[in-house]
Short mmCIF file of C-alpha atoms and ligand atoms in Angstrom, two decimals:
data_model
loop_
_atom_site.label_atom_id
_atom_site.label_comp_id
_atom_site.label_asym_id
_atom_site.label_seq_id
_atom_site.Cartn_x
_atom_site.Cartn_y
_atom_site.Cartn_z
CA MET R 1 1.77 11.62 21.35
CA THR R 2 0.55 12.97 17.84
CA GLN R 3 3.16 15.91 18.78
CA ARG R 4 5.79 13.60 18.40
CA SER R 5 7.91 13.77 15.15
CA CYS R 6 8.48 10.74 13.18
CA LEU R 7 10.81 8.66 10.36
CA SER R 8 9.49 5.10 9.10
CA ILE R 9 12.23 3.63 7.55
CA ILE R 10 11.50 0.95 4.67
CA LEU R 11 13.74 -1.56 3.93
CA ALA R 12 13.40 -2.50 0.65
CA ALA R 13 16.70 -3.88 -0.50
CA GLY R 14 19.15 -6.97 -1.13
CA GLU R 15 15.75 -8.52 -2.13
CA GLY R 16 16.34 -12.42 -2.93
CA THR R 17 14.93 -14.18 -5.89
CA ARG R 18 12.38 -16.50 -4.70
CA MET R 19 9.83 -14.55 -6.29
CA LYS R 20 11.52 -15.77 -9.58
CA SER R 21 10.54 -12.30 -11.32
CA ALA R 22 11.72 -9.46 -13.34
CA ARG R 23 9.92 -7.56 -10.96
CA PRO R 24 11.15 -6.74 -7.34
CA LYS R 25 9.92 -8.33 -4.29
CA VAL R 26 8.33 -5.08 -2.88
CA LEU R 27 6.44 -4.75 -5.98
CA HIS R 28 4.43 -7.46 -6.02
CA GLU R 29 1.01 -6.89 -4.94
CA VAL R 30 -1.80 -7.95 -2.33
CA ALA R 31 -4.96 -7.01 -3.23
CA GLY R 32 -3.74 -4.94 -6.16
CA LEU R 33 -1.44 -2.84 -4.30
CA SER R 34 2.13 -3.38 -4.38
CA MET R 35 3.85 -4.97 -0.84
CA VAL R 36 5.93 -1.53 -0.41
CA ALA R 37 2.74 0.45 -0.50
CA HIS R 38 0.65 -1.16 1.78
CA VAL R 39 3.76 -0.84 4.18
CA ALA R 40 3.62 2.76 3.65
CA LYS R 41 -0.17 3.13 4.24
CA ALA R 42 0.37 1.25 7.71
CA ALA R 43 3.13 4.03 8.38
CA LYS R 44 0.75 6.74 7.25
CA ALA R 45 -2.05 5.65 9.60
CA ALA R 46 0.58 5.09 12.60
CA GLY R 47 1.31 8.89 11.96
CA GLY R 48 4.58 7.59 10.64
CA GLY R 49 5.71 11.19 9.19
CA ASP R 50 8.40 11.06 6.95
CA VAL R 51 9.44 8.08 5.02
CA ALA R 52 13.01 6.87 4.02
CA LEU R 53 13.16 4.02 1.25
CA VAL R 54 16.07 1.97 1.76
CA VAL R 55 16.48 0.48 -1.92
CA GLY R 56 19.38 -2.06 -3.34
CA HIS R 57 21.87 -0.80 -5.98
CA GLY R 58 19.99 0.08 -9.23
CA ALA R 59 16.02 -0.74 -8.55
CA GLU R 60 14.58 1.84 -10.84
CA ASP R 61 11.41 -0.27 -10.89
CA VAL R 62 11.20 0.42 -7.02
CA ARG R 63 12.39 3.99 -7.47
CA LYS R 64 9.55 4.70 -10.15
CA ALA R 65 6.89 3.03 -8.04
CA ALA R 66 7.84 5.06 -4.72
CA GLY R 67 7.16 8.87 -6.27
CA ARG R 68 3.27 7.36 -6.35
CA LEU R 69 3.59 6.89 -2.65
CA ASP R 70 2.07 8.99 -0.39
CA PRO R 71 3.94 10.58 1.02
CA ALA R 72 6.49 10.35 -1.42
CA PRO R 73 9.42 8.89 0.50
CA GLU R 74 13.40 9.90 0.61
CA ILE R 75 15.57 7.63 -1.37
CA PHE R 76 18.41 5.71 0.28
CA VAL R 77 21.07 3.35 -1.39
CA GLN R 78 22.43 0.49 0.30
CA GLU R 79 24.65 -0.31 -2.44
CA GLU R 80 25.88 -3.52 -0.70
CA ARG R 81 23.92 -5.95 1.07
CA LEU R 82 25.10 -5.92 4.53
CA GLY R 83 22.60 -6.63 7.06
CA THR R 84 19.55 -5.18 8.49
CA ALA R 85 21.69 -2.22 10.75
CA HIS R 86 23.84 -1.56 7.77
CA ALA R 87 20.47 -1.08 5.56
CA VAL R 88 18.90 1.24 8.26
CA LEU R 89 22.41 3.24 8.27
CA ALA R 90 21.82 4.30 5.02
CA ALA R 91 19.20 6.53 5.91
CA ARG R 92 22.09 8.01 8.03
CA ALA R 93 21.09 11.56 6.81
CA ALA R 94 17.13 11.06 7.54
CA ILE R 95 17.97 9.93 11.36
CA ALA R 96 20.46 12.77 11.77
CA ARG R 97 17.60 15.42 11.80
CA SER R 98 16.47 14.11 15.22
CA TYR R 99 13.08 12.76 15.00
CA ASP R 100 11.47 11.90 18.26
CA ASP R 101 10.78 8.24 16.94
CA ILE R 102 12.11 6.02 14.12
CA LEU R 103 9.78 3.05 13.24
CA VAL R 104 11.89 0.16 11.16
CA MET R 105 9.41 -1.64 8.62
CA PHE R 106 10.57 -4.38 6.18
CA GLY R 107 8.65 -3.51 2.90
CA ASP R 108 7.70 -7.23 2.47
CA THR R 109 5.45 -7.48 5.01
CA PRO R 110 2.42 -6.41 3.73
CA LEU R 111 -0.17 -6.98 6.25
CA ILE R 112 1.24 -5.11 8.79
CA GLU R 113 -1.56 -2.60 10.33
CA ALA R 114 -0.98 1.11 12.16
CA GLU R 115 -1.97 -0.62 15.29
CA PRO R 116 1.29 -2.47 16.23
CA LEU R 117 3.27 0.55 15.15
CA LEU R 118 0.87 2.82 17.14
CA ALA R 119 1.62 0.81 20.56
CA ALA R 120 5.31 0.55 19.92
CA ARG R 121 5.44 4.64 19.23
CA GLN R 122 3.48 4.70 22.50
CA LYS R 123 6.03 2.91 24.43
CA LEU R 124 8.96 5.21 22.80
CA ALA R 125 6.47 8.46 23.95
CA GLY R 126 6.79 6.31 27.90
CA GLY R 127 10.56 6.16 27.66
CA ALA R 128 11.79 3.55 26.26
CA ALA R 129 14.69 3.85 23.53
CA VAL R 130 13.90 0.33 21.81
CA VAL R 131 10.72 -1.30 21.33
CA VAL R 132 10.67 -5.05 19.31
CA VAL R 133 7.55 -6.18 17.85
CA GLY R 134 7.70 -9.71 18.59
CA PHE R 135 5.27 -12.38 17.62
CA ARG R 136 5.01 -16.27 18.24
CA PRO R 137 4.91 -18.06 14.93
CA THR R 138 4.03 -22.00 14.64
CA ASN R 139 7.27 -22.50 13.44
CA PRO R 140 10.04 -20.24 15.00
CA ALA R 141 12.59 -21.83 12.73
CA GLY R 142 14.68 -18.94 10.95
CA TYR R 143 13.42 -16.19 12.85
CA GLY R 144 15.56 -14.34 15.68
CA ARG R 145 14.64 -15.14 19.15
CA LEU R 146 13.45 -12.44 21.84
CA ILE R 147 16.03 -13.47 25.18
CA GLU R 148 14.20 -12.23 28.04
CA LYS R 149 15.84 -12.31 31.67
CA SER R 150 13.30 -11.20 34.28
CA GLY R 151 10.59 -10.07 32.18
CA LYS R 152 12.99 -7.69 30.65
CA LEU R 153 14.21 -8.13 26.56
CA VAL R 154 18.24 -8.03 26.65
CA ALA R 155 18.81 -9.65 23.37
CA ILE R 156 17.50 -11.07 20.28
CA ARG R 157 19.53 -13.99 18.89
CA GLU R 158 19.70 -14.60 15.15
CA ASP R 159 18.39 -18.20 14.02
CA LYS R 160 21.83 -19.11 12.79
CA ASP R 161 23.29 -18.12 16.01
CA ALA R 162 21.45 -19.60 18.28
CA SER R 163 21.81 -22.08 21.04
CA GLU R 164 19.76 -25.04 21.40
CA SER R 165 18.13 -23.73 24.41
CA GLU R 166 17.43 -20.53 22.55
CA LYS R 167 15.88 -21.90 19.91
CA LYS R 168 13.21 -23.47 21.70
CA ILE R 169 12.05 -20.04 22.45
CA GLY R 170 8.70 -19.50 20.57
CA PHE R 171 8.83 -15.33 21.18
CA CYS R 172 10.21 -13.78 18.06
CA ASN R 173 11.16 -11.01 16.07
CA GLY R 174 8.52 -9.63 13.78
CA GLY R 175 11.15 -7.56 12.04
CA LEU R 176 9.15 -4.22 13.21
CA MET R 177 11.26 -2.00 15.51
CA ALA R 178 10.79 1.77 17.09
CA ILE R 179 13.68 3.49 18.46
CA SER R 180 14.08 6.75 19.77
CA GLY R 181 15.67 9.43 17.74
CA SER R 182 17.93 11.12 19.82
CA HIS R 183 19.67 7.34 20.97
CA ALA R 184 19.39 5.90 17.02
CA LEU R 185 22.58 6.57 15.75
CA ALA R 186 24.53 5.77 18.63
CA LEU R 187 22.98 2.73 18.95
CA LEU R 188 23.58 1.64 15.45
CA ASP R 189 27.19 2.82 15.12
CA ALA R 190 27.90 0.52 17.60
CA VAL R 191 26.43 -2.66 15.96
CA GLY R 192 29.53 -5.00 14.61
CA ASN R 193 29.27 -7.90 12.14
CA ARG R 194 30.80 -10.84 14.14
CA ASN R 195 27.80 -13.25 13.76
CA ALA R 196 27.59 -16.38 11.83
CA LYS R 197 26.44 -14.30 8.71
CA GLY R 198 29.10 -11.73 9.10
CA GLU R 199 26.35 -8.82 9.07
CA PHE R 200 25.50 -6.06 10.81
CA TYR R 201 22.20 -7.20 12.41
CA LEU R 202 19.59 -4.19 13.64
CA THR R 203 19.00 -7.03 16.24
CA ASP R 204 21.95 -6.37 18.02
CA ILE R 205 20.79 -2.69 19.33
CA VAL R 206 18.70 -4.58 22.05
CA GLU R 207 21.71 -5.55 23.80
CA ILE R 208 23.72 -2.58 22.97
CA ALA R 209 20.98 -0.69 24.56
CA ASP R 210 20.20 -2.88 27.49
CA ALA R 211 23.99 -2.84 28.29
CA ARG R 212 24.11 1.20 28.59
CA GLY R 213 20.93 0.88 30.87
CA LEU R 214 18.68 2.18 28.57
CA ASP R 215 15.09 0.83 28.30
CA VAL R 216 13.89 -2.13 25.78
CA VAL R 217 10.79 -3.38 25.41
CA ALA R 218 9.19 -6.09 23.42
CA THR R 219 5.67 -6.00 22.17
CA GLU R 220 3.40 -8.25 20.93
CA ALA R 221 1.49 -8.43 17.46
CA SER R 222 -0.38 -11.33 15.80
CA ALA R 223 1.77 -13.66 13.08
CA GLU R 224 -0.36 -13.04 10.76
CA SER R 225 0.71 -9.29 10.89
CA VAL R 226 4.32 -9.44 10.41
CA LEU R 227 3.70 -12.48 7.67
CA GLY R 228 7.40 -11.71 5.55
CA ILE R 229 7.05 -12.76 1.72
CA ASN R 230 9.30 -14.45 0.42
CA ASN R 231 7.69 -16.31 -2.82
CA ARG R 232 4.69 -16.30 -4.76
CA ALA R 233 3.21 -19.16 -2.52
CA GLU R 234 3.72 -16.96 0.56
CA LEU R 235 2.27 -14.10 -1.68
CA ALA R 236 -0.80 -16.15 -2.25
CA GLU R 237 -1.26 -16.71 1.67
CA ALA R 238 -1.20 -13.00 2.14
CA GLU R 239 -3.98 -12.13 -0.34
CA ALA R 240 -5.76 -15.25 1.38
CA ILE R 241 -5.70 -13.42 4.89
CA TRP R 242 -6.19 -9.92 3.49
CA GLN R 243 -9.27 -10.66 1.68
CA ARG R 244 -10.80 -12.65 4.11
CA HIS R 245 -10.47 -9.55 6.67
CA ARG R 246 -11.89 -7.12 4.04
CA ARG R 247 -14.60 -9.65 3.30
CA ARG R 248 -15.51 -9.58 7.20
CA GLU R 249 -15.03 -5.58 7.35
CA ALA R 250 -17.23 -5.43 4.69
CA MET R 251 -19.80 -7.79 5.68
CA LEU R 252 -19.71 -6.12 9.19
CA SER R 253 -20.81 -3.00 7.55
CA GLY R 254 -23.42 -4.25 5.93
CA VAL R 255 -22.87 -5.97 2.89
CA THR R 256 -24.18 -9.21 2.13
CA LEU R 257 -21.78 -11.65 0.53
CA ILE R 258 -23.47 -14.87 -0.16
CA ALA R 259 -20.33 -16.77 -0.55
CA PRO R 260 -17.44 -14.49 0.88
CA GLU R 261 -14.71 -16.57 -0.17
CA THR R 262 -15.37 -16.37 -4.15
CA VAL R 263 -15.88 -12.40 -3.90
CA HIS R 264 -12.34 -10.95 -4.49
CA PHE R 265 -11.57 -6.98 -3.25
CA SER R 266 -9.12 -4.53 -4.22
CA HIS R 267 -7.35 -2.36 -1.85
CA ASP R 268 -9.43 0.63 -2.30
CA THR R 269 -12.79 -1.16 -3.05
CA GLU R 270 -15.61 0.99 -1.69
CA ILE R 271 -19.07 -0.70 -1.15
CA GLY R 272 -22.35 0.37 0.72
CA PRO R 273 -24.55 -1.12 3.15
CA ASP R 274 -27.41 -3.23 1.94
CA SER R 275 -25.64 -4.15 -1.23
CA LEU R 276 -25.84 -7.83 -2.12
CA VAL R 277 -22.64 -9.79 -3.55
CA GLU R 278 -23.66 -12.89 -5.42
CA PRO R 279 -20.65 -15.51 -5.88
CA ASN R 280 -17.92 -14.99 -7.84
CA VAL R 281 -17.36 -11.17 -8.21
CA TRP R 282 -13.95 -9.36 -8.68
CA PHE R 283 -13.40 -5.87 -7.88
CA GLY R 284 -10.52 -4.41 -9.40
CA PRO R 285 -9.09 -1.15 -8.41
CA GLY R 286 -10.98 1.79 -8.33
CA VAL R 287 -14.24 0.26 -8.05
CA LYS R 288 -17.04 2.37 -5.70
CA ILE R 289 -20.40 0.84 -4.89
CA ALA R 290 -23.06 3.11 -3.16
CA SER R 291 -25.53 1.29 -0.70
CA GLY R 292 -28.14 -1.28 -1.98
CA VAL R 293 -26.59 -2.28 -5.15
CA THR R 294 -27.10 -5.84 -6.33
CA ILE R 295 -23.77 -7.39 -8.03
CA HIS R 296 -24.86 -10.92 -9.45
CA ALA R 297 -22.54 -13.79 -10.02
CA PHE R 298 -19.73 -13.86 -12.01
CA SER R 299 -19.34 -10.11 -12.75
CA HIS R 300 -15.48 -8.22 -13.47
CA ILE R 301 -15.82 -4.68 -12.20
CA GLU R 302 -12.87 -2.20 -12.40
CA GLY R 303 -12.57 1.50 -11.92
CA ALA R 304 -16.37 1.78 -12.01
CA SER R 305 -19.05 3.78 -9.81
CA VAL R 306 -22.39 2.09 -9.24
CA ALA R 307 -24.87 3.86 -7.29
CA THR R 308 -28.06 2.98 -5.37
CA GLY R 309 -30.44 0.46 -6.28
CA ALA R 310 -28.54 -0.49 -9.79
CA GLU R 311 -27.76 -4.08 -10.84
CA VAL R 312 -25.03 -5.28 -12.44
CA GLY R 313 -24.45 -9.10 -14.04
CA PRO R 314 -24.39 -11.97 -13.66
CA PHE R 315 -21.47 -12.15 -16.14
CA ALA R 316 -21.38 -8.21 -16.35
CA ARG R 317 -18.19 -6.24 -16.95
CA LEU R 318 -17.71 -3.27 -16.00
CA ARG R 319 -14.53 -1.31 -17.66
CA PRO R 320 -12.67 1.83 -16.30
CA GLY R 321 -14.86 4.83 -16.50
CA ALA R 322 -18.00 2.98 -16.35
CA GLU R 323 -20.95 4.55 -14.26
CA LEU R 324 -23.96 3.48 -13.65
CA GLN R 325 -26.35 5.86 -12.24
CA GLU R 326 -29.68 5.35 -9.71
CA LYS R 327 -31.26 2.25 -10.81
CA ALA R 328 -29.54 1.72 -13.79
CA LYS R 329 -29.32 -2.10 -14.94
CA VAL R 330 -26.09 -3.61 -17.00
CA GLY R 331 -26.88 -7.20 -17.33
CA ASN R 332 -25.72 -10.67 -18.86
CA PHE R 333 -23.04 -10.55 -20.87
CA CYS R 334 -22.50 -6.80 -21.23
CA GLU R 335 -19.26 -4.91 -21.18
CA VAL R 336 -19.73 -0.91 -20.32
CA LYS R 337 -16.14 0.99 -20.65
CA LYS R 338 -15.82 4.80 -20.46
CA ALA R 339 -19.66 5.17 -20.78
CA VAL R 340 -22.25 6.85 -17.73
CA VAL R 341 -25.69 4.71 -17.80
CA GLU R 342 -28.02 7.13 -16.71
CA LYS R 343 -30.69 6.65 -14.03
CA GLY R 344 -33.09 3.95 -14.65
CA ALA R 345 -31.30 3.10 -17.88
CA LYS R 346 -31.20 -0.81 -19.06
CA VAL R 347 -28.49 -2.45 -20.95
CA ASN R 348 -29.39 -6.13 -20.03
CA HIS R 349 -28.18 -8.63 -22.67
CA LEU R 350 -25.06 -8.88 -24.84
CA THR R 351 -24.07 -5.50 -25.15
CA TYR R 352 -20.73 -3.02 -25.54
CA ILE R 353 -21.15 0.31 -24.75
CA GLY R 354 -17.69 1.92 -25.01
CA ASP R 355 -16.98 5.81 -24.66
CA ALA R 356 -20.89 6.71 -24.56
CA ARG R 357 -23.63 8.19 -22.29
CA VAL R 358 -27.01 6.15 -22.46
CA GLY R 359 -29.93 8.96 -21.34
CA ALA R 360 -31.80 7.74 -18.66
CA GLY R 361 -34.51 5.40 -18.47
CA ALA R 362 -33.12 4.55 -22.49
CA ASN R 363 -33.70 0.67 -23.69
CA ILE R 364 -31.00 -0.86 -25.11
CA GLY R 365 -32.03 -3.87 -26.82
CA ALA R 366 -29.89 -7.00 -26.84
CA GLY R 367 -26.53 -7.34 -28.76
CA THR R 368 -26.24 -3.39 -29.05
CA ILE R 369 -22.72 -2.41 -30.18
CA THR R 370 -21.37 1.22 -29.79
CA CYS R 371 -18.56 1.26 -32.22
CA ASN R 372 -16.22 3.40 -30.82
CA TYR R 373 -12.92 2.95 -32.48
CA ASP R 374 -11.69 3.21 -36.36
CA GLY R 375 -8.35 1.73 -35.51
CA PHE R 376 -6.90 5.18 -34.37
CA GLY R 377 -9.01 6.98 -32.40
CA LYS R 378 -12.01 6.51 -30.13
CA HIS R 379 -15.03 8.43 -30.80
CA PHE R 380 -18.04 8.99 -28.63
CA THR R 381 -22.04 7.92 -28.82
CA ASP R 382 -24.46 9.90 -27.20
CA ILE R 383 -27.89 8.36 -26.54
CA GLY R 384 -31.05 10.02 -25.41
CA ALA R 385 -33.07 9.67 -22.50
CA GLY R 386 -35.59 7.31 -23.07
CA ALA R 387 -34.50 6.13 -26.39
CA PHE R 388 -35.44 2.76 -27.54
CA ILE R 389 -32.57 1.17 -29.21
CA GLY R 390 -33.54 -2.19 -31.00
CA SER R 391 -32.16 -5.48 -30.71
CA ASN R 392 -28.76 -6.01 -32.46
CA SER R 393 -27.82 -2.27 -33.63
CA SER R 394 -24.63 -1.14 -34.33
CA LEU R 395 -24.25 2.81 -33.20
CA VAL R 396 -21.23 4.16 -35.61
CA ALA R 397 -19.76 6.45 -33.53
CA PRO R 398 -19.59 9.67 -33.65
CA VAL R 399 -23.17 9.92 -33.58
CA THR R 400 -25.60 11.12 -31.13
CA LEU R 401 -29.30 10.12 -30.98
CA GLY R 402 -31.92 12.46 -29.62
CA ASP R 403 -34.37 11.87 -26.42
CA GLY R 404 -36.86 9.45 -27.52
CA ALA R 405 -35.41 8.70 -30.44
CA TYR R 406 -36.26 5.15 -32.19
CA ILE R 407 -34.29 2.76 -33.57
CA ALA R 408 -34.92 -0.31 -35.53
CA SER R 409 -33.88 -3.85 -34.47
CA GLY R 410 -30.45 -4.64 -37.00
CA SER R 411 -29.76 -1.33 -38.11
CA VAL R 412 -26.23 0.23 -38.82
CA ILE R 413 -26.78 3.90 -37.46
CA THR R 414 -24.12 6.39 -38.85
CA ASP R 415 -26.02 9.60 -39.18
CA ASP R 416 -27.73 11.55 -36.02
CA VAL R 417 -31.16 10.47 -35.28
CA ASP R 418 -33.46 13.86 -33.85
CA GLY R 419 -35.21 12.86 -30.58
CA ASP R 420 -38.37 10.89 -31.12
CA ALA R 421 -37.91 10.22 -34.62
CA LEU R 422 -37.55 6.58 -36.02
CA ALA R 423 -34.40 5.22 -37.85
CA PHE R 424 -33.99 2.46 -39.89
CA GLY R 425 -30.42 1.54 -40.69
CA ARG R 426 -31.03 -1.54 -42.61
CA ALA R 427 -32.71 -3.18 -46.03
CA ARG R 428 -36.75 -2.88 -45.49
CA GLN R 429 -38.11 -6.82 -45.57
CA LYS R 430 -39.88 -8.39 -48.53
CA THR R 431 -42.09 -10.97 -48.76
CA ILE R 432 -43.06 -13.29 -51.71
CA PRO R 433 -46.01 -15.45 -51.43
CA GLY R 434 -46.15 -18.55 -52.04
CA LYS R 435 -42.16 -18.54 -52.89
CA GLY R 436 -41.17 -20.73 -49.50
CA LYS R 437 -43.15 -23.56 -50.95
CA GLU R 438 -41.69 -23.22 -54.78
CA LEU R 439 -38.04 -23.24 -53.20
CA ARG R 440 -38.34 -26.14 -50.91
CA GLU R 441 -40.13 -28.66 -54.19
CA ARG R 442 -37.24 -27.21 -56.54
CA PHE R 443 -34.23 -28.18 -53.95
CA ALA R 444 -36.31 -31.83 -52.74
CA ALA R 445 -36.53 -32.43 -57.14
CA ALA R 446 -33.03 -31.58 -57.73
CA ALA R 447 -31.89 -33.56 -54.44
CA ALA R 448 -34.04 -36.64 -55.65
CA ALA R 449 -32.39 -36.15 -59.27
CA LYS R 450 -28.58 -36.25 -58.09
CA LYS R 451 -29.44 -39.32 -55.89
CA LYS R 452 -30.62 -41.37 -58.79
CA ALA R 453 -27.67 -40.43 -60.82
CA GLY R 454 -24.94 -41.29 -58.34
C1 UD1 D 501 14.90 -10.76 10.47
C2 UD1 D 501 15.37 -10.28 11.27
C3 UD1 D 501 14.86 -11.41 12.35
C4 UD1 D 501 13.59 -11.68 12.13
C5 UD1 D 501 12.94 -11.88 10.69
C6 UD1 D 501 11.57 -11.27 10.51
C7 UD1 D 501 17.50 -9.15 11.55
C8 UD1 D 501 19.09 -9.05 11.43
N1 UD1 D 501 17.16 -10.44 11.84
O1 UD1 D 501 15.73 -11.65 9.84
O2 UD1 D 501 15.17 -11.41 13.90
O3 UD1 D 501 13.03 -12.43 13.15
O4 UD1 D 501 13.54 -10.35 10.18
O5 UD1 D 501 10.92 -11.69 9.40
O6 UD1 D 501 17.23 -8.22 11.36
N2 UD1 D 501 17.57 -5.59 3.89
C9 UD1 D 501 18.40 -4.91 3.57
N3 UD1 D 501 19.62 -4.98 3.37
C10 UD1 D 501 20.08 -5.88 4.34
C11 UD1 D 501 19.87 -6.40 4.68
C12 UD1 D 501 18.35 -6.99 4.32
O7 UD1 D 501 17.70 -3.93 3.29
O8 UD1 D 501 21.35 -6.01 3.68
C13 UD1 D 501 16.07 -6.24 3.88
C14 UD1 D 501 15.61 -7.00 3.60
O9 UD1 D 501 15.16 -6.56 1.92
C15 UD1 D 501 14.19 -7.61 4.19
C16 UD1 D 501 14.50 -7.45 5.72
O10 UD1 D 501 15.51 -6.25 5.32
O11 UD1 D 501 13.36 -6.70 3.39
C17 UD1 D 501 14.98 -8.48 6.20
O12 UD1 D 501 16.06 -8.83 5.94
P1 UD1 D 501 15.99 -10.52 5.68
O13 UD1 D 501 17.95 -11.14 5.35
O14 UD1 D 501 15.12 -11.11 5.25
O15 UD1 D 501 16.21 -10.93 7.52
P2 UD1 D 501 15.99 -12.22 8.09
O16 UD1 D 501 17.40 -12.95 8.07
O17 UD1 D 501 14.81 -12.75 7.85
CA1 CA D 502 13.10 -12.48 5.90
#
């Protein structure tokens, strides 16, 4: 079947306004990835071949975002919102290239996976002209009902056009369709708009195909997988479902999640077996966690990679470009950005490491700050292997500290420090014997005099 050519048409035109957003609906995200990208990803996984994206008039943002999809889709514009069949026909030029299979998907069903698409393509390969992916929603109101006669799908009746008895049917159109490329244009061109909405319904091709003696088939998918998003409450529902699946997948692959419902993954999070994630952890995009890593509670991680045996948090923030090598530690209230923390190095408390290298085995004391920004440019701090940075030090970049360098606590380091050297960047301590007692007595006398006078 993989030899069969395929065109995936994703409809993303004529979106409503129920998201109450300046952003087009299909660009709203689930797990950090736009809904339309989720759909494109599923199509790709199902061998969806070339992609045609149908957008509405204007839709500059959608066009721009589409350029980043893989494969980049061919964009078609549906100038007027005249219905789903009309939208599909906006991609006429692509359909006319005679593909074996044509998949039609909606850009607002982010939970769709490859499996029902593959099952539908399988039916086309078996000779069906039209395949409808059905589902059984808890409440069928609003959906097209699948009308079957002696076990055969003969029509889809849209909710607004359905009779009372048809409205009782629980088996509904999930919005995914597979159409044989050799019949597609003839079927679509036969669709009229004499219905309750005055629209050209894609769903009408079922009745047309049946009347022409073509084979029409319904398959079934879970209600979750075809969930269509119309507002932000539904978006959050989709997010919750996606997260639940991903957490389960992580646990089944050997990751321990102590309180799974409090861990948030991104669409591309990678995490290896025998890693442990404590409660309340956020993985933004671009995170790669190896095996045997411990992520303590309340950590926020994005664009970072963490190697085997490393430990993060509690309350740590790893920002893009943070790379923790084996057995490195980044502890509580530390932020690491665009910096490598080499093997076994420790950044344990209240520290900012940005644009830096922390050499293997180095120890960064509490409250250390790499001063990487001068208001105009970013500068690099290079900390050698085995260096010891005393607490509350400021390392003013660009600056290089050699291997084994030792920095006294409270230093402001502006000049390079050679390997194994000791550097003080602060005033030395001066101690005056008895001076404390003298001061205390003087202040007490002054206070007593003031009280007497007042
Ligand atoms: C559609 C189906 C219905 C199915 C339901 C599943 C039709 C006629 N009806 O109904 O059987 O149960 O989805 O959710 O297909 N679109 C365009 N241009 C248009 C019209 C729509 O691009 O002119 C796009 C929309 O952006 C959306 C999709 O097509 O992504 C579906 O359109 P919508 O109006 O939401 O159809 P429903 O009434 O929900
Ligand atoms: Ca809809």
